[in-house]
Amino acid sequence: MERRSSGTKAARKALLAWYDTNRRDLPWRRTRDPYAIWVSEAMLQQTRVETVVPYYERFLARFPDVASLADAELESVYELWAGLGYYSRARNLKAAAEKIRREFGGALPPDAEALRTLPGIGRYTAGAIASIAFDRPEPVVDGNVERVLARRLGIRRAIPSRDVSKRIWDEAARLAAGPRPGDLNQALMELGATVCLPRVPRCGECPWRRGCDARAAGDAESLPRKAPRARQKPIRAAAALLLRGGRALVVRRVAGSLLGGFFELPGVELERGEEPLEVLPTRLRERLGVRVDGLEGAGAFTHVFTHRRLRLHLFRGRCDAGRIRLRGYDRHRWVSVSTLGSLPSSTLTRRAIDALVGRAGS
Ligand code: SF4
């Protein structure tokens, strides 16, 4: 036990010294404002640092504090999020800002347990905010930390697994239970992002090279081992870019449904064996209340969700002049093709728009 604690102390010291010299200068590292740190953490989930920087700066310029975000229209929050994807993060930020104002007097609570009662804040984000903004000794484990610690500890069992996850969180907690927990956590993530890289770790530059089990065994590249993924169910759908008077029809999914509140191109799901061009005119008429003419195929692509693999067939066509009467959507808009890409929409819809009108639609 004593040996482990002196090993932890030395590992912590080496990591912090490395971080002090090698840390990247990022905008959210120049502040201790819990709100700004929270926004950066929400944006950094699933998104690369270089992509996040301009979004973070624009977001904070428009919504500089909890109150301004709580007061904002959800649609204007989505507009600033357009292009980052995973819009549930934006929706949760806004909902959490309202709750912070209602239940915490307008300031983020410093305690990780209290932070976890907020929408969109799980164990990782709570630990990040509590340690970075409030100096609490809370651990964080993201994909980078998982990789670094699995290699350092020489964990060769496949993940995800509850035992392995517990071991990694326990080790992260031991490391964070010392001086400068926020910097320690950021150092761990930074080491994973810049040195302990997934395919080719740069062990020669690593402050932990002496105590690293995987380096000594020569199998760092193969860790962490991942359990094979469950097979995704194949599904099919069709979506159409429909023009009237040079403007494109977009429809909004009903609030509360999957991807509710997002705009998309009108579309339908396809049953097995159905030919899209045979069923699309009738189904679109049912959903939109108007006749659709001149449908032409415009390619197809595959989009992979966690449990499903969607083949989306794309079409171009025209809408007649009738009045739109929606089914399964709650709103429609006619927009210029050049502004299609700036609507609040899912990653799937953005891919469809890119395929149909090119990046000019972004
Ligand atoms: S020595 Fe290599 S494998 Fe081990 S933590 Fe450092 S970079 Fe990763």
PDB file of C-alpha atoms in Angstrom, residues 184-312:
ATOM      1  CA  LEU A 184      -3.633  16.697 -12.990  1.00  0.00           C
ATOM      2  CA  ASN A 185      -6.818  15.684 -14.808  1.00  0.00           C
ATOM      3  CA  GLN A 186      -6.077  17.969 -17.724  1.00  0.00           C
ATOM      4  CA  ALA A 187      -2.532  16.621 -17.857  1.00  0.00           C
ATOM      5  CA  LEU A 188      -3.824  13.052 -18.111  1.00  0.00           C
ATOM      6  CA  MET A 189      -6.148  13.987 -20.960  1.00  0.00           C
ATOM      7  CA  GLU A 190      -3.401  16.010 -22.644  1.00  0.00           C
ATOM      8  CA  LEU A 191      -0.986  13.090 -22.418  1.00  0.00           C
ATOM      9  CA  GLY A 192      -3.534  10.883 -24.175  1.00  0.00           C
ATOM     10  CA  ALA A 193      -4.288  13.501 -26.817  1.00  0.00           C
ATOM     11  CA  THR A 194      -0.701  14.381 -27.712  1.00  0.00           C
ATOM     12  CA  VAL A 195       1.714  11.596 -26.596  1.00  0.00           C
ATOM     13  CA  CYS A 196      -0.007   8.334 -25.718  1.00  0.00           C
ATOM     14  CA  LEU A 197      -1.684   8.276 -29.135  1.00  0.00           C
ATOM     15  CA  PRO A 198      -4.004   5.430 -30.145  1.00  0.00           C
ATOM     16  CA  ARG A 199      -1.948   3.925 -32.968  1.00  0.00           C
ATOM     17  CA  VAL A 200       1.612   5.085 -32.412  1.00  0.00           C
ATOM     18  CA  PRO A 201       2.319   6.157 -28.832  1.00  0.00           C
ATOM     19  CA  ARG A 202       5.360   8.414 -28.487  1.00  0.00           C
ATOM     20  CA  CYS A 203       6.766   6.615 -25.483  1.00  0.00           C
ATOM     21  CA  GLY A 204      10.147   8.343 -25.808  1.00  0.00           C
ATOM     22  CA  GLU A 205       8.487  11.688 -24.933  1.00  0.00           C
ATOM     23  CA  CYS A 206       6.320  10.331 -22.117  1.00  0.00           C
ATOM     24  CA  PRO A 207       6.860  11.344 -18.480  1.00  0.00           C
ATOM     25  CA  TRP A 208       5.591   7.881 -17.449  1.00  0.00           C
ATOM     26  CA  ARG A 209       7.826   5.834 -19.703  1.00  0.00           C
ATOM     27  CA  ARG A 210       9.704   4.261 -16.779  1.00  0.00           C
ATOM     28  CA  GLY A 211       6.687   2.948 -14.903  1.00  0.00           C
ATOM     29  CA  CYS A 212       4.603   1.924 -17.902  1.00  0.00           C
ATOM     30  CA  ASP A 213       3.693  -1.751 -18.076  1.00  0.00           C
ATOM     31  CA  ALA A 214       2.681  -1.738 -21.766  1.00  0.00           C
ATOM     32  CA  ARG A 215       5.875  -0.010 -22.816  1.00  0.00           C
ATOM     33  CA  ALA A 216       7.965  -2.566 -20.949  1.00  0.00           C
ATOM     34  CA  ALA A 217       5.968  -5.412 -22.518  1.00  0.00           C
ATOM     35  CA  GLY A 218       6.098  -3.812 -25.977  1.00  0.00           C
ATOM     36  CA  ASP A 219       2.352  -4.099 -26.624  1.00  0.00           C
ATOM     37  CA  ALA A 220       1.171  -0.496 -26.085  1.00  0.00           C
ATOM     38  CA  GLU A 221      -0.229  -0.236 -29.636  1.00  0.00           C
ATOM     39  CA  SER A 222      -2.674  -3.074 -28.982  1.00  0.00           C
ATOM     40  CA  LEU A 223      -4.086  -1.567 -25.761  1.00  0.00           C
ATOM     41  CA  PRO A 224      -6.723  -0.955 -24.673  1.00  0.00           C
ATOM     42  CA  ARG A 225      -8.336  -4.081 -26.118  1.00  0.00           C
ATOM     43  CA  LYS A 226     -11.878  -3.526 -27.286  1.00  0.00           C
ATOM     44  CA  ALA A 227     -14.637  -6.111 -27.176  1.00  0.00           C
ATOM     45  CA  PRO A 228     -16.167  -6.687 -30.630  1.00  0.00           C
ATOM     46  CA  ARG A 229     -19.201  -4.507 -31.280  1.00  0.00           C
ATOM     47  CA  ALA A 230     -22.676  -5.921 -31.526  1.00  0.00           C
ATOM     48  CA  ARG A 231     -23.853  -6.005 -35.143  1.00  0.00           C
ATOM     49  CA  GLN A 232     -25.897  -2.964 -36.161  1.00  0.00           C
ATOM     50  CA  LYS A 233     -29.362  -3.584 -37.526  1.00  0.00           C
ATOM     51  CA  PRO A 234     -29.633  -2.519 -41.189  1.00  0.00           C
ATOM     52  CA  ILE A 235     -32.441  -0.057 -41.997  1.00  0.00           C
ATOM     53  CA  ARG A 236     -33.340   1.983 -45.103  1.00  0.00           C
ATOM     54  CA  ALA A 237     -34.882   5.397 -45.698  1.00  0.00           C
ATOM     55  CA  ALA A 238     -35.269   8.012 -48.427  1.00  0.00           C
ATOM     56  CA  ALA A 239     -35.049  11.803 -48.240  1.00  0.00           C
ATOM     57  CA  ALA A 240     -35.759  14.413 -50.902  1.00  0.00           C
ATOM     58  CA  LEU A 241     -34.651  17.932 -51.706  1.00  0.00           C
ATOM     59  CA  LEU A 242     -37.979  19.425 -52.874  1.00  0.00           C
ATOM     60  CA  LEU A 243     -38.000  22.805 -54.572  1.00  0.00           C
ATOM     61  CA  ARG A 244     -40.758  25.331 -55.155  1.00  0.00           C
ATOM     62  CA  GLY A 245     -39.938  28.654 -56.774  1.00  0.00           C
ATOM     63  CA  GLY A 246     -36.232  28.065 -56.202  1.00  0.00           C
ATOM     64  CA  ARG A 247     -36.615  27.454 -52.451  1.00  0.00           C
ATOM     65  CA  ALA A 248     -36.157  24.159 -50.639  1.00  0.00           C
ATOM     66  CA  LEU A 249     -38.655  22.601 -48.236  1.00  0.00           C
ATOM     67  CA  VAL A 250     -37.411  21.690 -44.758  1.00  0.00           C
ATOM     68  CA  VAL A 251     -39.542  20.176 -42.014  1.00  0.00           C
ATOM     69  CA  ARG A 252     -39.088  20.082 -38.246  1.00  0.00           C
ATOM     70  CA  ARG A 253     -39.408  16.916 -36.202  1.00  0.00           C
ATOM     71  CA  VAL A 254     -42.017  16.974 -33.472  1.00  0.00           C
ATOM     72  CA  ALA A 255     -40.603  18.098 -30.095  1.00  0.00           C
ATOM     73  CA  GLY A 256     -40.142  15.182 -27.724  1.00  0.00           C
ATOM     74  CA  SER A 257     -39.522  12.648 -30.521  1.00  0.00           C
ATOM     75  CA  LEU A 258     -36.064  11.338 -31.421  1.00  0.00           C
ATOM     76  CA  LEU A 259     -34.127  14.374 -32.765  1.00  0.00           C
ATOM     77  CA  GLY A 260     -37.189  16.497 -31.906  1.00  0.00           C
ATOM     78  CA  GLY A 261     -36.816  20.182 -32.786  1.00  0.00           C
ATOM     79  CA  PHE A 262     -34.375  19.558 -35.645  1.00  0.00           C
ATOM     80  CA  PHE A 263     -35.008  20.447 -39.254  1.00  0.00           C
ATOM     81  CA  GLU A 264     -34.504  17.860 -41.956  1.00  0.00           C
ATOM     82  CA  LEU A 265     -35.334  17.140 -45.576  1.00  0.00           C
ATOM     83  CA  PRO A 266     -38.715  15.446 -45.961  1.00  0.00           C
ATOM     84  CA  GLY A 267     -38.288  11.694 -45.968  1.00  0.00           C
ATOM     85  CA  VAL A 268     -39.764   8.290 -45.279  1.00  0.00           C
ATOM     86  CA  GLU A 269     -38.592   4.982 -43.891  1.00  0.00           C
ATOM     87  CA  LEU A 270     -38.468   2.081 -46.348  1.00  0.00           C
ATOM     88  CA  GLU A 271     -39.582  -1.444 -45.664  1.00  0.00           C
ATOM     89  CA  ARG A 272     -37.387  -4.323 -46.782  1.00  0.00           C
ATOM     90  CA  GLY A 273     -37.586  -4.797 -50.563  1.00  0.00           C
ATOM     91  CA  GLU A 274     -39.389  -1.497 -51.245  1.00  0.00           C
ATOM     92  CA  GLU A 275     -38.179   0.521 -54.236  1.00  0.00           C
ATOM     93  CA  PRO A 276     -37.838   4.127 -53.067  1.00  0.00           C
ATOM     94  CA  LEU A 277     -39.088   5.698 -56.299  1.00  0.00           C
ATOM     95  CA  GLU A 278     -42.215   3.541 -56.265  1.00  0.00           C
ATOM     96  CA  VAL A 279     -43.328   4.525 -52.767  1.00  0.00           C
ATOM     97  CA  LEU A 280     -41.874   8.001 -52.308  1.00  0.00           C
ATOM     98  CA  PRO A 281     -44.482  10.099 -54.199  1.00  0.00           C
ATOM     99  CA  THR A 282     -47.390   8.596 -52.235  1.00  0.00           C
ATOM    100  CA  ARG A 283     -45.683   8.582 -48.837  1.00  0.00           C
ATOM    101  CA  LEU A 284     -44.401  12.140 -49.206  1.00  0.00           C
ATOM    102  CA  ARG A 285     -47.873  13.272 -50.213  1.00  0.00           C
ATOM    103  CA  GLU A 286     -49.237  11.649 -47.032  1.00  0.00           C
ATOM    104  CA  ARG A 287     -46.651  13.389 -44.851  1.00  0.00           C
ATOM    105  CA  LEU A 288     -46.698  16.807 -46.562  1.00  0.00           C
ATOM    106  CA  GLY A 289     -50.209  17.095 -47.985  1.00  0.00           C
ATOM    107  CA  VAL A 290     -48.957  18.175 -51.441  1.00  0.00           C
ATOM    108  CA  ARG A 291     -48.066  16.416 -54.674  1.00  0.00           C
ATOM    109  CA  VAL A 292     -44.405  15.765 -55.414  1.00  0.00           C
ATOM    110  CA  ASP A 293     -43.249  15.621 -59.054  1.00  0.00           C
ATOM    111  CA  GLY A 294     -40.134  15.008 -61.089  1.00  0.00           C
ATOM    112  CA  LEU A 295     -38.345  12.860 -58.495  1.00  0.00           C
ATOM    113  CA  GLU A 296     -34.858  11.852 -59.617  1.00  0.00           C
ATOM    114  CA  GLY A 297     -32.353   9.695 -57.785  1.00  0.00           C
ATOM    115  CA  ALA A 298     -29.327  11.579 -56.409  1.00  0.00           C
ATOM    116  CA  GLY A 299     -27.251   8.788 -54.869  1.00  0.00           C
ATOM    117  CA  ALA A 300     -27.213   7.105 -51.485  1.00  0.00           C
ATOM    118  CA  PHE A 301     -24.912   6.767 -48.489  1.00  0.00           C
ATOM    119  CA  THR A 302     -24.644   4.718 -45.319  1.00  0.00           C
ATOM    120  CA  HIS A 303     -24.796   6.329 -41.901  1.00  0.00           C
ATOM    121  CA  VAL A 304     -23.926   4.322 -38.799  1.00  0.00           C
ATOM    122  CA  PHE A 305     -25.698   4.911 -35.494  1.00  0.00           C
ATOM    123  CA  THR A 306     -24.790   3.060 -32.301  1.00  0.00           C
ATOM    124  CA  HIS A 307     -27.155   0.176 -32.943  1.00  0.00           C
ATOM    125  CA  ARG A 308     -28.322   0.735 -36.506  1.00  0.00           C
ATOM    126  CA  ARG A 309     -26.821   1.071 -39.953  1.00  0.00           C
ATOM    127  CA  LEU A 310     -28.948   3.294 -42.177  1.00  0.00           C
ATOM    128  CA  ARG A 311     -28.824   3.294 -45.967  1.00  0.00           C
ATOM    129  CA  LEU A 312     -30.259   6.686 -47.004  1.00  0.00           C
TER     130      LEU A 312
END
